[in-house]
Each structure stands twice: as C-alpha cells, then as structure tokens.
Short mmCIF file of N, CA, C and O and ligand atoms in Angstrom, two decimals:
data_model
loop_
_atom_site.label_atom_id
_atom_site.label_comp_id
_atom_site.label_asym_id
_atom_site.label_seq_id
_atom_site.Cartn_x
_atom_site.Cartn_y
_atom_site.Cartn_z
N UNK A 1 3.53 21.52 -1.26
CA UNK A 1 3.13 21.22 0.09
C UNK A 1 4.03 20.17 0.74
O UNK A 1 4.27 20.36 1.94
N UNK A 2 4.60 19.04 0.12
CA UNK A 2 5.05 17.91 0.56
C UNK A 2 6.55 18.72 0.77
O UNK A 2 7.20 18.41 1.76
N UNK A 3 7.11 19.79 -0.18
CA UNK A 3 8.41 20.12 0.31
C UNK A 3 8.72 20.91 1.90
O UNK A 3 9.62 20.87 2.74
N UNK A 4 7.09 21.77 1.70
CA UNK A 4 7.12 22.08 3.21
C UNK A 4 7.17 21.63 4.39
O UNK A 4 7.53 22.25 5.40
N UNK A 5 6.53 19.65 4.25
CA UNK A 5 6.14 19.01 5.35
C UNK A 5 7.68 18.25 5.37
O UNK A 5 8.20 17.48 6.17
N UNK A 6 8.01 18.71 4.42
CA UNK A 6 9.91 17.83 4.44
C UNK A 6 10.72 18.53 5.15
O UNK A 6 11.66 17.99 5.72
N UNK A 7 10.47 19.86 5.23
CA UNK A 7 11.23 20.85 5.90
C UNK A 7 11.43 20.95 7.36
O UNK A 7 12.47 21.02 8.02
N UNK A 8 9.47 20.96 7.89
CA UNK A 8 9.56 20.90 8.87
C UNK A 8 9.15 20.08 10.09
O UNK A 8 8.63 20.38 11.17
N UNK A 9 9.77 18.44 9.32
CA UNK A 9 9.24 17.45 9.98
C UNK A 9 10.48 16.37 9.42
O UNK A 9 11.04 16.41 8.33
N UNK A 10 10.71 15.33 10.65
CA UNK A 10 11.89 14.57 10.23
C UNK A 10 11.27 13.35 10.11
O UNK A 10 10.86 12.93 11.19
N UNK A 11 11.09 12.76 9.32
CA UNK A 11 10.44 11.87 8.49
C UNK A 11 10.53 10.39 9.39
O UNK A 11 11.75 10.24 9.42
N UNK A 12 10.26 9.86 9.73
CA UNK A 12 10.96 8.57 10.57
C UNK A 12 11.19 7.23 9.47
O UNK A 12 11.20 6.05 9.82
N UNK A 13 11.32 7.56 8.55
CA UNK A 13 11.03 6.80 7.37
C UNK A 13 12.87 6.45 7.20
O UNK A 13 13.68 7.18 7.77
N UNK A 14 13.26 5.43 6.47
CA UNK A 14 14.34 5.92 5.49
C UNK A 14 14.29 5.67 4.01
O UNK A 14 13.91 4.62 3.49
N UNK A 15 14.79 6.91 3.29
CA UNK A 15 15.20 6.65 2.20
C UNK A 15 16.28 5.78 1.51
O UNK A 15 17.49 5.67 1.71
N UNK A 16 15.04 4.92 0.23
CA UNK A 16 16.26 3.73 -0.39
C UNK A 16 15.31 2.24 0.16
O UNK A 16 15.54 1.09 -0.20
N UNK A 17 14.13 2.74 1.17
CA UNK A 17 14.04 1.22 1.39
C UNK A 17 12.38 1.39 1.15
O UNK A 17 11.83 2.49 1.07
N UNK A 18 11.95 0.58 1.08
CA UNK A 18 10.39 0.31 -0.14
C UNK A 18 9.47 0.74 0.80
O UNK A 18 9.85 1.15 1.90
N UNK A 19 8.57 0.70 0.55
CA UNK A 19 7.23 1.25 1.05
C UNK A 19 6.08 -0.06 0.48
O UNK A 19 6.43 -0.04 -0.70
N UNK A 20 5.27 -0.87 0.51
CA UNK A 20 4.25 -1.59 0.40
C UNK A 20 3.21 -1.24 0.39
O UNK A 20 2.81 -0.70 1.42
N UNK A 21 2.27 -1.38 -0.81
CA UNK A 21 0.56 -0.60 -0.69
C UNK A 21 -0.10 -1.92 -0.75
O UNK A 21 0.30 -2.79 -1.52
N UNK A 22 -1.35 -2.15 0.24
CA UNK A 22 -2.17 -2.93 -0.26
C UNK A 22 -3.02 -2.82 -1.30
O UNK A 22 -3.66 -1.82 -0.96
N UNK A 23 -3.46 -3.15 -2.32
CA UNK A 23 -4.55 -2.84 -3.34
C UNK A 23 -5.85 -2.26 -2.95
O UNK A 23 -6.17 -1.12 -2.62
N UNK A 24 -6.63 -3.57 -3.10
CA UNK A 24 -8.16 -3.71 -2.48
C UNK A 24 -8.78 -2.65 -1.13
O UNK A 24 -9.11 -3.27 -0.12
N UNK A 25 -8.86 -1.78 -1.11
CA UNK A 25 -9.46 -1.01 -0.07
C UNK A 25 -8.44 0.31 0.28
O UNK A 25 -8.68 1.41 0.78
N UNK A 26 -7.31 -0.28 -0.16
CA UNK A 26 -6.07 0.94 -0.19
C UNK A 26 -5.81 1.90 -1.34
O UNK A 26 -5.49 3.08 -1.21
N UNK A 27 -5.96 1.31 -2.41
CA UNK A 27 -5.13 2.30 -3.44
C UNK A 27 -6.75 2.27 -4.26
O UNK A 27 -7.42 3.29 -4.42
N UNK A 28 -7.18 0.91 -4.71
CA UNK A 28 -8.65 0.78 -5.55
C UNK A 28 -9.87 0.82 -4.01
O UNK A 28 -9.78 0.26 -2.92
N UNK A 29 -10.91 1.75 -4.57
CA UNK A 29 -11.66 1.92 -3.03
C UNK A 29 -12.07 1.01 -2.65
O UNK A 29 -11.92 0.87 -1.44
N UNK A 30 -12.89 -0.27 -3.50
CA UNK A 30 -13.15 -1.27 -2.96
C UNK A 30 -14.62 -1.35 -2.26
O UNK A 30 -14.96 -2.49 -1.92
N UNK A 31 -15.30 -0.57 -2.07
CA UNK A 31 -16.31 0.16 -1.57
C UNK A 31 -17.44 -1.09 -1.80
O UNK A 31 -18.43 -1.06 -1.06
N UNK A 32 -17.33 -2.25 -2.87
CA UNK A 32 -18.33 -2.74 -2.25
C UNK A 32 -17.95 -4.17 -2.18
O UNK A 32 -18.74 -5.05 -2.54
N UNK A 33 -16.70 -4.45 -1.72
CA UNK A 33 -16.04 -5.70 -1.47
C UNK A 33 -15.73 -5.90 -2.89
O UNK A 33 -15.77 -5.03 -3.76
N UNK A 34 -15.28 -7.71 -3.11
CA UNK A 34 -14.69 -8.17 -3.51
C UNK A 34 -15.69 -8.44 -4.94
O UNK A 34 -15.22 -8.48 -6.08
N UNK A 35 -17.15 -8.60 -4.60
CA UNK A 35 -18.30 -8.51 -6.03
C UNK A 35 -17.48 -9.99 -7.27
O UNK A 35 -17.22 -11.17 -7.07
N UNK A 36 -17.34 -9.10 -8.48
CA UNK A 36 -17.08 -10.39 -9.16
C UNK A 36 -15.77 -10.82 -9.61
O UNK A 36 -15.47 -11.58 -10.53
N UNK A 37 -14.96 -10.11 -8.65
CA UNK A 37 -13.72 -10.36 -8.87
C UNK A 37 -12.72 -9.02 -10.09
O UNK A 37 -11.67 -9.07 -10.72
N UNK A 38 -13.52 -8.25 -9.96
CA UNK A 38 -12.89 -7.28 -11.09
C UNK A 38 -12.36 -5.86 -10.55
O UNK A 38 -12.53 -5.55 -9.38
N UNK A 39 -11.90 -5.27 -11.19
CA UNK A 39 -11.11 -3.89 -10.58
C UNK A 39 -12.35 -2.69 -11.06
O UNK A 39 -12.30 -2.07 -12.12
N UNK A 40 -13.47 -2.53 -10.01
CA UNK A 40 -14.33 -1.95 -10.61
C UNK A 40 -14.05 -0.40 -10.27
O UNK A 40 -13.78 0.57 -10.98
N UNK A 41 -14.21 -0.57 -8.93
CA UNK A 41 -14.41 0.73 -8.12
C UNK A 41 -13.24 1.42 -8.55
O UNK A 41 -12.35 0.80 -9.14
N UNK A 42 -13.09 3.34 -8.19
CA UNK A 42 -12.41 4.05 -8.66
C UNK A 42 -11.11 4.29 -7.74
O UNK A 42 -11.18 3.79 -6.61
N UNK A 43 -9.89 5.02 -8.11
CA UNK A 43 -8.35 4.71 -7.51
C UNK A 43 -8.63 6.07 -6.15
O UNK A 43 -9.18 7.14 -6.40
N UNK A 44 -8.40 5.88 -5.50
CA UNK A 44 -8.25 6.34 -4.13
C UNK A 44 -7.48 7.87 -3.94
O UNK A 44 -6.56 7.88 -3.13
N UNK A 45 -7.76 9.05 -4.59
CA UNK A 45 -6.82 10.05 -4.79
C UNK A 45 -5.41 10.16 -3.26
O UNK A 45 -4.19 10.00 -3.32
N UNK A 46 -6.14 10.44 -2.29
CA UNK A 46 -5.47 10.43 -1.37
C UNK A 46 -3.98 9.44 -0.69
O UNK A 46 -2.89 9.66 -0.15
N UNK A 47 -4.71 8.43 -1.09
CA UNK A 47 -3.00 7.05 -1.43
C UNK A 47 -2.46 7.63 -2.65
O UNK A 47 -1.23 7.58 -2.73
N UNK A 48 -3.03 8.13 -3.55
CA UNK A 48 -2.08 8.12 -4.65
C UNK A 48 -1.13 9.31 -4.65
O UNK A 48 -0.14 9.30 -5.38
N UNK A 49 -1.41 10.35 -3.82
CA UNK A 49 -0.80 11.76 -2.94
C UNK A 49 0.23 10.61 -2.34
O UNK A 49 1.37 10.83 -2.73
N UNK A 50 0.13 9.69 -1.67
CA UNK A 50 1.24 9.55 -0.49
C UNK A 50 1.88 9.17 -1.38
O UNK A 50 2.92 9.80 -1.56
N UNK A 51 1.58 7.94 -2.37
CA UNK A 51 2.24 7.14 -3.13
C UNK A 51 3.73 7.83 -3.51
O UNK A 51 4.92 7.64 -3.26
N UNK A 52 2.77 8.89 -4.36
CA UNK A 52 4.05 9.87 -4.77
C UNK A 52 5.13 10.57 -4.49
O UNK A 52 6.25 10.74 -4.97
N UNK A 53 4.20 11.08 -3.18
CA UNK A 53 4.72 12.19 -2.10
C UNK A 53 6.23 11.08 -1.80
O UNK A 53 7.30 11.55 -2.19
N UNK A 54 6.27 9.86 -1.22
CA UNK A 54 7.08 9.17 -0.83
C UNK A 54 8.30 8.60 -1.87
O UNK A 54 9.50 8.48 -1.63
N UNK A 55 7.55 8.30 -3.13
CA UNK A 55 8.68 8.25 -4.41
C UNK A 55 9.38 9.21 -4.44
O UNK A 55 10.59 9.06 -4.27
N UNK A 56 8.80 10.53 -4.69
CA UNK A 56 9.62 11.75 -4.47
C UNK A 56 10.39 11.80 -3.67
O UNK A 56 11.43 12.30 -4.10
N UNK A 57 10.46 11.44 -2.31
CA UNK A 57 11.50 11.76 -1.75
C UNK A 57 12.39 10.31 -1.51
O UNK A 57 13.18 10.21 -0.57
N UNK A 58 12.17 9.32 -2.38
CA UNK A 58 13.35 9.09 -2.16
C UNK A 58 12.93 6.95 -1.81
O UNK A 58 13.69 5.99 -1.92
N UNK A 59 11.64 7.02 -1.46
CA UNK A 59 11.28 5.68 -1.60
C UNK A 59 10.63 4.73 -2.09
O UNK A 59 9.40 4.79 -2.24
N UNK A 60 11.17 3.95 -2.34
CA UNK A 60 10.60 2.92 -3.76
C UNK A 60 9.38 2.08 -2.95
O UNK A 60 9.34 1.42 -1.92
N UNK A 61 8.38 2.50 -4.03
CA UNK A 61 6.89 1.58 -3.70
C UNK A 61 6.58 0.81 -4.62
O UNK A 61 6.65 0.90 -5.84
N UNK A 62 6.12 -0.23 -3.73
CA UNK A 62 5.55 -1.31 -4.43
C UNK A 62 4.09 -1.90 -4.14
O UNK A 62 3.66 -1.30 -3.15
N UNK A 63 3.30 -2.70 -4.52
CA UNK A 63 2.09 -2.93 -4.37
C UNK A 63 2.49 -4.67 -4.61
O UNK A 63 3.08 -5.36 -5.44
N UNK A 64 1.56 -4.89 -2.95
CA UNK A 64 1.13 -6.45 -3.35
C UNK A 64 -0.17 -6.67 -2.92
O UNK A 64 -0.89 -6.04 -2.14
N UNK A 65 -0.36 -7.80 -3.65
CA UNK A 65 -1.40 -7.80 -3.86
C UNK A 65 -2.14 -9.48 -4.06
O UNK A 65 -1.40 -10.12 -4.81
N UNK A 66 -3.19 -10.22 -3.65
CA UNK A 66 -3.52 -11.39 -4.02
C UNK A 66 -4.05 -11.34 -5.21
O UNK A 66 -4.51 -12.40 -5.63
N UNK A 67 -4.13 -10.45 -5.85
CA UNK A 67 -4.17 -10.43 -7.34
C UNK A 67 -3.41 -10.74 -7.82
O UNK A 67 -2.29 -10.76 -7.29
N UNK A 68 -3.69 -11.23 -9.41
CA UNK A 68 -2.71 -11.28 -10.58
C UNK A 68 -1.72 -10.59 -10.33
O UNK A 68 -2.39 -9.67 -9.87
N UNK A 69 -0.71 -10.24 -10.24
CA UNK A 69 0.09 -9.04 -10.76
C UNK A 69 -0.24 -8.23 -12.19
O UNK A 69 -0.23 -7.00 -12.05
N UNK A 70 -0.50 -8.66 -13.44
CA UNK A 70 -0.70 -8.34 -14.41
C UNK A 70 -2.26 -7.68 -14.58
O UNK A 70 -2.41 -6.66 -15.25
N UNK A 71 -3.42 -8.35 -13.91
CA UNK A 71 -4.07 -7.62 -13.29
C UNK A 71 -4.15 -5.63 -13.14
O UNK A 71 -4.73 -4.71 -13.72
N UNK A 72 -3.36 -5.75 -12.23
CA UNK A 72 -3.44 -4.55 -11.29
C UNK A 72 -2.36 -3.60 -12.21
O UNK A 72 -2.67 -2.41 -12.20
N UNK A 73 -0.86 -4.02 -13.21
CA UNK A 73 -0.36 -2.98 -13.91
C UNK A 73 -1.41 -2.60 -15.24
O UNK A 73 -1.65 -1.48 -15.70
N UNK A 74 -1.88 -3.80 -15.66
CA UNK A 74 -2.91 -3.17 -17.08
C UNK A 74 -3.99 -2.34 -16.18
O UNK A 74 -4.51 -1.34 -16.67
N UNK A 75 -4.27 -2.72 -15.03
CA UNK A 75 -5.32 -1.19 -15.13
C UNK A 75 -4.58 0.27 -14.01
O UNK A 75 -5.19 1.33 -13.87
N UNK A 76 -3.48 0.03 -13.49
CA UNK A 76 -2.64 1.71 -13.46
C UNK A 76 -2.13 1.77 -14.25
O UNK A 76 -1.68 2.91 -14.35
N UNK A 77 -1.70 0.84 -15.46
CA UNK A 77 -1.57 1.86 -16.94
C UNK A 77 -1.66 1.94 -17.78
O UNK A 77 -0.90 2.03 -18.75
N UNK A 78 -3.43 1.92 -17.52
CA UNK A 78 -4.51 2.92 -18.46
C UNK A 78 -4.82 4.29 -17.25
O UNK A 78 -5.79 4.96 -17.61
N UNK A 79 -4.33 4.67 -16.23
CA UNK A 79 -5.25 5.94 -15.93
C UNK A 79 -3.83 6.93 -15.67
O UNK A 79 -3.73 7.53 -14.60
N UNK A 80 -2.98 7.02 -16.51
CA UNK A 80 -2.34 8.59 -16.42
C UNK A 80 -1.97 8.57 -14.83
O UNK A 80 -2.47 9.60 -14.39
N UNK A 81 -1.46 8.00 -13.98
CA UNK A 81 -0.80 8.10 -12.86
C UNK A 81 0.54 8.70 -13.47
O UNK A 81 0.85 8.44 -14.64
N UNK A 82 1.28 9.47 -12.70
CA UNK A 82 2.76 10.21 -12.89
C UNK A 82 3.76 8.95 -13.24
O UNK A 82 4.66 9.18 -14.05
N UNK A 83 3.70 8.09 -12.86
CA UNK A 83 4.60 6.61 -13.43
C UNK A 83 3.93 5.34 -13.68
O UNK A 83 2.86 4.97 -13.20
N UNK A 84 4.73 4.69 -14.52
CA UNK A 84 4.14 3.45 -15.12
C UNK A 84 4.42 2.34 -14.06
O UNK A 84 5.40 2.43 -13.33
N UNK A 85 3.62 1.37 -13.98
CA UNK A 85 3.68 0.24 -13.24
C UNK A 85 4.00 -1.09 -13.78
O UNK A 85 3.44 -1.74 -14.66
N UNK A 86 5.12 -1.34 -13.01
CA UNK A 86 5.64 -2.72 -13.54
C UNK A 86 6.19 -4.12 -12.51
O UNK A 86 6.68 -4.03 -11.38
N UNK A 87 5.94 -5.35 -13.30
CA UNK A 87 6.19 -6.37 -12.63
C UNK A 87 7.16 -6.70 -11.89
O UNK A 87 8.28 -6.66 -12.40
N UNK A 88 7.03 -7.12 -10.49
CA UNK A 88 8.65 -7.27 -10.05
C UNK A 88 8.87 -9.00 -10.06
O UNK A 88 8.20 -10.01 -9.85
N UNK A 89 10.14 -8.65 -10.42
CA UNK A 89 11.15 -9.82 -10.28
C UNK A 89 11.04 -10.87 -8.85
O UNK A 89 11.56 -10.77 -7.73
N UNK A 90 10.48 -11.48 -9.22
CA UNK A 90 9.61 -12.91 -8.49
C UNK A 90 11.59 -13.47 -7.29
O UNK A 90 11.81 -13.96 -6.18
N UNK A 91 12.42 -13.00 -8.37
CA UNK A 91 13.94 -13.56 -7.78
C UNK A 91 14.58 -12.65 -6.85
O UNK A 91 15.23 -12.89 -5.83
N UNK A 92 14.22 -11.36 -7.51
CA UNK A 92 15.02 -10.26 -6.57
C UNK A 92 14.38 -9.95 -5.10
O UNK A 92 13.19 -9.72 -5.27
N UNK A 93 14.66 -9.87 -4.01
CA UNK A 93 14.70 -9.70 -2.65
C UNK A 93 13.97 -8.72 -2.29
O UNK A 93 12.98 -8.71 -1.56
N UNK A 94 14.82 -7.37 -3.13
CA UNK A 94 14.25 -5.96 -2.75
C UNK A 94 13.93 -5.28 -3.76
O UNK A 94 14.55 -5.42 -4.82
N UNK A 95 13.02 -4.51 -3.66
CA UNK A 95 12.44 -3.58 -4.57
C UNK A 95 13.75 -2.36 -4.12
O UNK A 95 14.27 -2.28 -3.00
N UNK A 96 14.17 -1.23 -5.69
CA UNK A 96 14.86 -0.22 -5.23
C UNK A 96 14.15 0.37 -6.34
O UNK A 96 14.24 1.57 -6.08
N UNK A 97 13.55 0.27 -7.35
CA UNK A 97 12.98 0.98 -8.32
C UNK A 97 12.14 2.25 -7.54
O UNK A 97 11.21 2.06 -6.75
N UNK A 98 12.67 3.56 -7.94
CA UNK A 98 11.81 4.88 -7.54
C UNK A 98 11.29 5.60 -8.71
O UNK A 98 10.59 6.61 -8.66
N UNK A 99 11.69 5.00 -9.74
CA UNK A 99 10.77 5.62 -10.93
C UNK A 99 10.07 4.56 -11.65
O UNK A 99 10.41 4.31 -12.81
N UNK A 100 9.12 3.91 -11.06
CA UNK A 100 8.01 2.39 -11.11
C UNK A 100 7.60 2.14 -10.10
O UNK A 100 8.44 2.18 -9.21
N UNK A 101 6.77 1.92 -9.85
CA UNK A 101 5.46 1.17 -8.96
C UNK A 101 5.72 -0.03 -9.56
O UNK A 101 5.56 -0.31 -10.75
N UNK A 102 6.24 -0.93 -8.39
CA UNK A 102 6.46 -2.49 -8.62
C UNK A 102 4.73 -2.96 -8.20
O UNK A 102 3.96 -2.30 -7.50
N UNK A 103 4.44 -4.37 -8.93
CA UNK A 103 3.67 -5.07 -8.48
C UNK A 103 4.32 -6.12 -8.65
O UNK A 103 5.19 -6.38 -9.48
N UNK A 104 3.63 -7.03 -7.41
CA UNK A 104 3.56 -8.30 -6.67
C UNK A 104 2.70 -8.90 -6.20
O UNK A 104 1.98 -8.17 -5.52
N UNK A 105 2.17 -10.69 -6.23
CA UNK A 105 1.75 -10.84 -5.31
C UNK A 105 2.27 -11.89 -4.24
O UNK A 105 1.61 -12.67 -3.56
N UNK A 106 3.57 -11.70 -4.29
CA UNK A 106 4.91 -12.34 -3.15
C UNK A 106 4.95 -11.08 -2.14
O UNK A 106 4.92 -9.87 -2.41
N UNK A 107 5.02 -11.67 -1.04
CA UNK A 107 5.56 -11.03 0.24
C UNK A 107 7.01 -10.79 -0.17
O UNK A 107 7.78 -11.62 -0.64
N UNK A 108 7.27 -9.40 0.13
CA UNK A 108 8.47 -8.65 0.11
C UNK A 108 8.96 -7.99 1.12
O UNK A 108 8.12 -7.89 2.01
N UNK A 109 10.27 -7.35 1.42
CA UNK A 109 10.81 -6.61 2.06
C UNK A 109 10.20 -5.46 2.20
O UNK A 109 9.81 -5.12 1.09
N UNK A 110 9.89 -4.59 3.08
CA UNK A 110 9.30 -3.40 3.33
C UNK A 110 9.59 -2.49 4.83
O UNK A 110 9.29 -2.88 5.96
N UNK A 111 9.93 -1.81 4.66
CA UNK A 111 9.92 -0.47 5.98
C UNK A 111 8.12 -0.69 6.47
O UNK A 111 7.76 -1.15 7.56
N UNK A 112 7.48 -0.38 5.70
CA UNK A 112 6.19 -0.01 5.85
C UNK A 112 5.20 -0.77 5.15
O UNK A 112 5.25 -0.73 3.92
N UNK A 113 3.92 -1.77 5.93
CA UNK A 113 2.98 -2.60 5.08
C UNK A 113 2.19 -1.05 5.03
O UNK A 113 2.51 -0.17 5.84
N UNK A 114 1.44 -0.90 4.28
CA UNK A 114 0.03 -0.02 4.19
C UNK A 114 -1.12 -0.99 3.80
O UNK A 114 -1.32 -1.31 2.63
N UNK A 115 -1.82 -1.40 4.79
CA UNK A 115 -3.12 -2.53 4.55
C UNK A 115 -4.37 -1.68 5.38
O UNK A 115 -4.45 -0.93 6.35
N UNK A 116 -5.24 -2.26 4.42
CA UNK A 116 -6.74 -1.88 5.43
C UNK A 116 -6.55 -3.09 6.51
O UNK A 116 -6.70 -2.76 7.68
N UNK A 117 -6.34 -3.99 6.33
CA UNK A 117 -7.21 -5.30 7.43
C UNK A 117 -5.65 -5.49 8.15
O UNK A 117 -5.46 -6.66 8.48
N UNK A 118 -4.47 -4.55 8.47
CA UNK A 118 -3.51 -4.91 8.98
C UNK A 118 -3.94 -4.77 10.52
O UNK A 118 -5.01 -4.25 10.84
N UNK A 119 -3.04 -5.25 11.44
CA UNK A 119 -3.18 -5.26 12.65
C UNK A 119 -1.83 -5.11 13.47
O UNK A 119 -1.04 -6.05 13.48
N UNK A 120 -1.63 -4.24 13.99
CA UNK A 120 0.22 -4.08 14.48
C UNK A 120 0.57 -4.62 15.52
O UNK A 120 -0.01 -4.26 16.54
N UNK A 121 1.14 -5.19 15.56
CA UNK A 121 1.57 -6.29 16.56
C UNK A 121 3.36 -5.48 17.25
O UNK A 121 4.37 -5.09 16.66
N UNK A 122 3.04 -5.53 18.44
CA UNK A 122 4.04 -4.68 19.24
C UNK A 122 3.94 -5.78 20.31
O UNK A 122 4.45 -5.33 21.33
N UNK A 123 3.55 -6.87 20.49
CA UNK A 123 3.74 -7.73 21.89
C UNK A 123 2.58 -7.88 22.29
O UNK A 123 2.66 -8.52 23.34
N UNK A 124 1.10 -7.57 21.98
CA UNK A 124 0.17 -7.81 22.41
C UNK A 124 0.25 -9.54 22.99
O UNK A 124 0.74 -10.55 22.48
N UNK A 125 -0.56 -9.27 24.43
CA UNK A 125 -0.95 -11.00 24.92
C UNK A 125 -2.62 -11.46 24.09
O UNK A 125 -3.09 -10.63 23.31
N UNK A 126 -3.25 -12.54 24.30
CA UNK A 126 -4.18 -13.13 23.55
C UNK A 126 -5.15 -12.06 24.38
O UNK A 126 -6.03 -11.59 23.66
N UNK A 127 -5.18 -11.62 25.64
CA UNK A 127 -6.14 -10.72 25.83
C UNK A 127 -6.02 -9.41 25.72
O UNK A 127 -7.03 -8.70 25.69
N UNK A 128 -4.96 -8.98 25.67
CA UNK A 128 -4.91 -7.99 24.77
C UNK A 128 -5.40 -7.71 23.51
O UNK A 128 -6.08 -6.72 23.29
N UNK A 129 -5.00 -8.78 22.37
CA UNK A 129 -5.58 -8.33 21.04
C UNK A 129 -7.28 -9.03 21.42
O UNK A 129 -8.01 -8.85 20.44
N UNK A 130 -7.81 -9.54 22.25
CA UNK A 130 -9.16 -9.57 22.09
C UNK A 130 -9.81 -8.10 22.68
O UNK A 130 -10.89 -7.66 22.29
N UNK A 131 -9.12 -7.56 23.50
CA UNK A 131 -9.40 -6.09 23.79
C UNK A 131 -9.56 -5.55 22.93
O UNK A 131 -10.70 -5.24 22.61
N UNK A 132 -8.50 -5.22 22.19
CA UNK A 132 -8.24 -4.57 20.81
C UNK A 132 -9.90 -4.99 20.04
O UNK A 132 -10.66 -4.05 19.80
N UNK A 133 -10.25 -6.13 19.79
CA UNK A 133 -10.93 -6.51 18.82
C UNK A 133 -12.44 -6.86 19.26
O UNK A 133 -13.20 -7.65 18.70
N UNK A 134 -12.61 -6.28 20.08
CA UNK A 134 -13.59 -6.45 20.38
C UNK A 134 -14.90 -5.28 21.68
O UNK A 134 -14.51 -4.70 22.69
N UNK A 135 -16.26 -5.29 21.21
CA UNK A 135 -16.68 -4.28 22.01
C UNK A 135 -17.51 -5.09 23.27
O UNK A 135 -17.99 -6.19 23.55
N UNK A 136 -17.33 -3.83 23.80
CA UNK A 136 -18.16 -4.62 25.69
C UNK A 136 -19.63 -4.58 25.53
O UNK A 136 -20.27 -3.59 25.17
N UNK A 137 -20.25 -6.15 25.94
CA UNK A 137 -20.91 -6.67 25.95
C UNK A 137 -21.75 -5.67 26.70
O UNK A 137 -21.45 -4.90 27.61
N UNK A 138 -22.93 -5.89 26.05
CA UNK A 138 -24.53 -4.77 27.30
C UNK A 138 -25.16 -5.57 27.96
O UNK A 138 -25.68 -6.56 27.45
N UNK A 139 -25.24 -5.30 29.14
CA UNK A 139 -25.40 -6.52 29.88
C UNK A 139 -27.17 -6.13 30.09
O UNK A 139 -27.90 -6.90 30.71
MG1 LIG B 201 -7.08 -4.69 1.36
#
C-alpha cells in the first residue's frame, strides 16, 4: 500500500532527515494519563504503520521522550517491532540511523515533531492562539 501512496503522491518530506515521535499518547496510547509512572497501556498500531512506512522510504526516526531513554528501548524491545531500538548519542547533532529507532530525551534536529499536545506556530498573534484555544462563551 505505502508503495502505491509513493507513486502517486510527492511526499513533501525529505529523505535522509529524521522524523521525531512523541511517546506518551503517540506511539504508547496512554489512555489513562500518566497513572504511576509506568509504560502500561498498549503500542498504538497505526504510528507504528507510519513509523515504518517512513523508515522505509528513506527516513530516520527517532523518539523523544521525558522519559528515561532506557525506559522506552527495554520495552520496544520486548514486543517484535520490525527493528530494534537504540540509544542516541547524547553528542551527535543528528540522527541518520534508518535501520534503529533512536531514543532520546534531548531535543533534536527534526523535519517533523509528531506530538499529541503540539501546537504549530506559523505567526499566530496572542489573540489568535487564544482563538485557537479556546470555546465561545454562552452568554
Ligand atoms: Mg505526549
């Protein structure tokens, strides 16, 4: 399927430059918050489709995370995901690894954040993002 959507769609992406997953609500469902601090809830099939879909063609993902780092690789590898997950280099700049799922929990270089609680900022004014964030009062 993903070779078809390669075919007939030009990706706005580029290949060679990282991709970023948030954890918590992104990749692990997260479904009932944060609880006791543990990796309870189950892995998100649908991120783990893109995850791939995007390694495959060509871009290196990584996961950060306010977690441990060590954390989050001991539990993607125990569940049979298509690649193993490993620590990134706290020194190096950029992630280029396409056969590993880097974890982090340093802000890195990225084409693309993937966060639940992100917010995209294109120039919004202060009343603008209160637009954005907010519903009209019933009078
Ligand atoms: Mg999150």
């Amino acid at each position: 399927m993903s070779k078809i959507i390669e075919q007939e769609y030009d990706l706005k992406l580029e290949k060679g430059h990282a991709i970023c997953f948030d954890f918590d609500g992104v990749i692990h469902k997260y479904r009932e918050g944060w609880k006791d601090g543990s990796i309870y809830d189950e892995a998100n099939p649908e991120v783990l489709d893109l995850m791939l879909f995007l390694q495959k063609v060509g871009m290196p993902i990584f996961i950060c995370s306010t977690r441990k780092p060590e954390e989050i690789i001991e539990w993607w590898n125990k569940q049979n995901f298509w690649c193993k997950a490993i620590s990134m280099n706290d020194e190096e700049t950029f992630w280029k690894d396409v056969e590993h799922v880097g974890v982090t929990n340093m802000k890195k270089p990225a084409q693309m954040y993937i966060d639940d609680r992100a917010y995209k900022y294109t120039g919004q004014t202060v009343k603008e993002f209160i637009l954005d964030n907010s519903e009209e009062k019933e009078e």
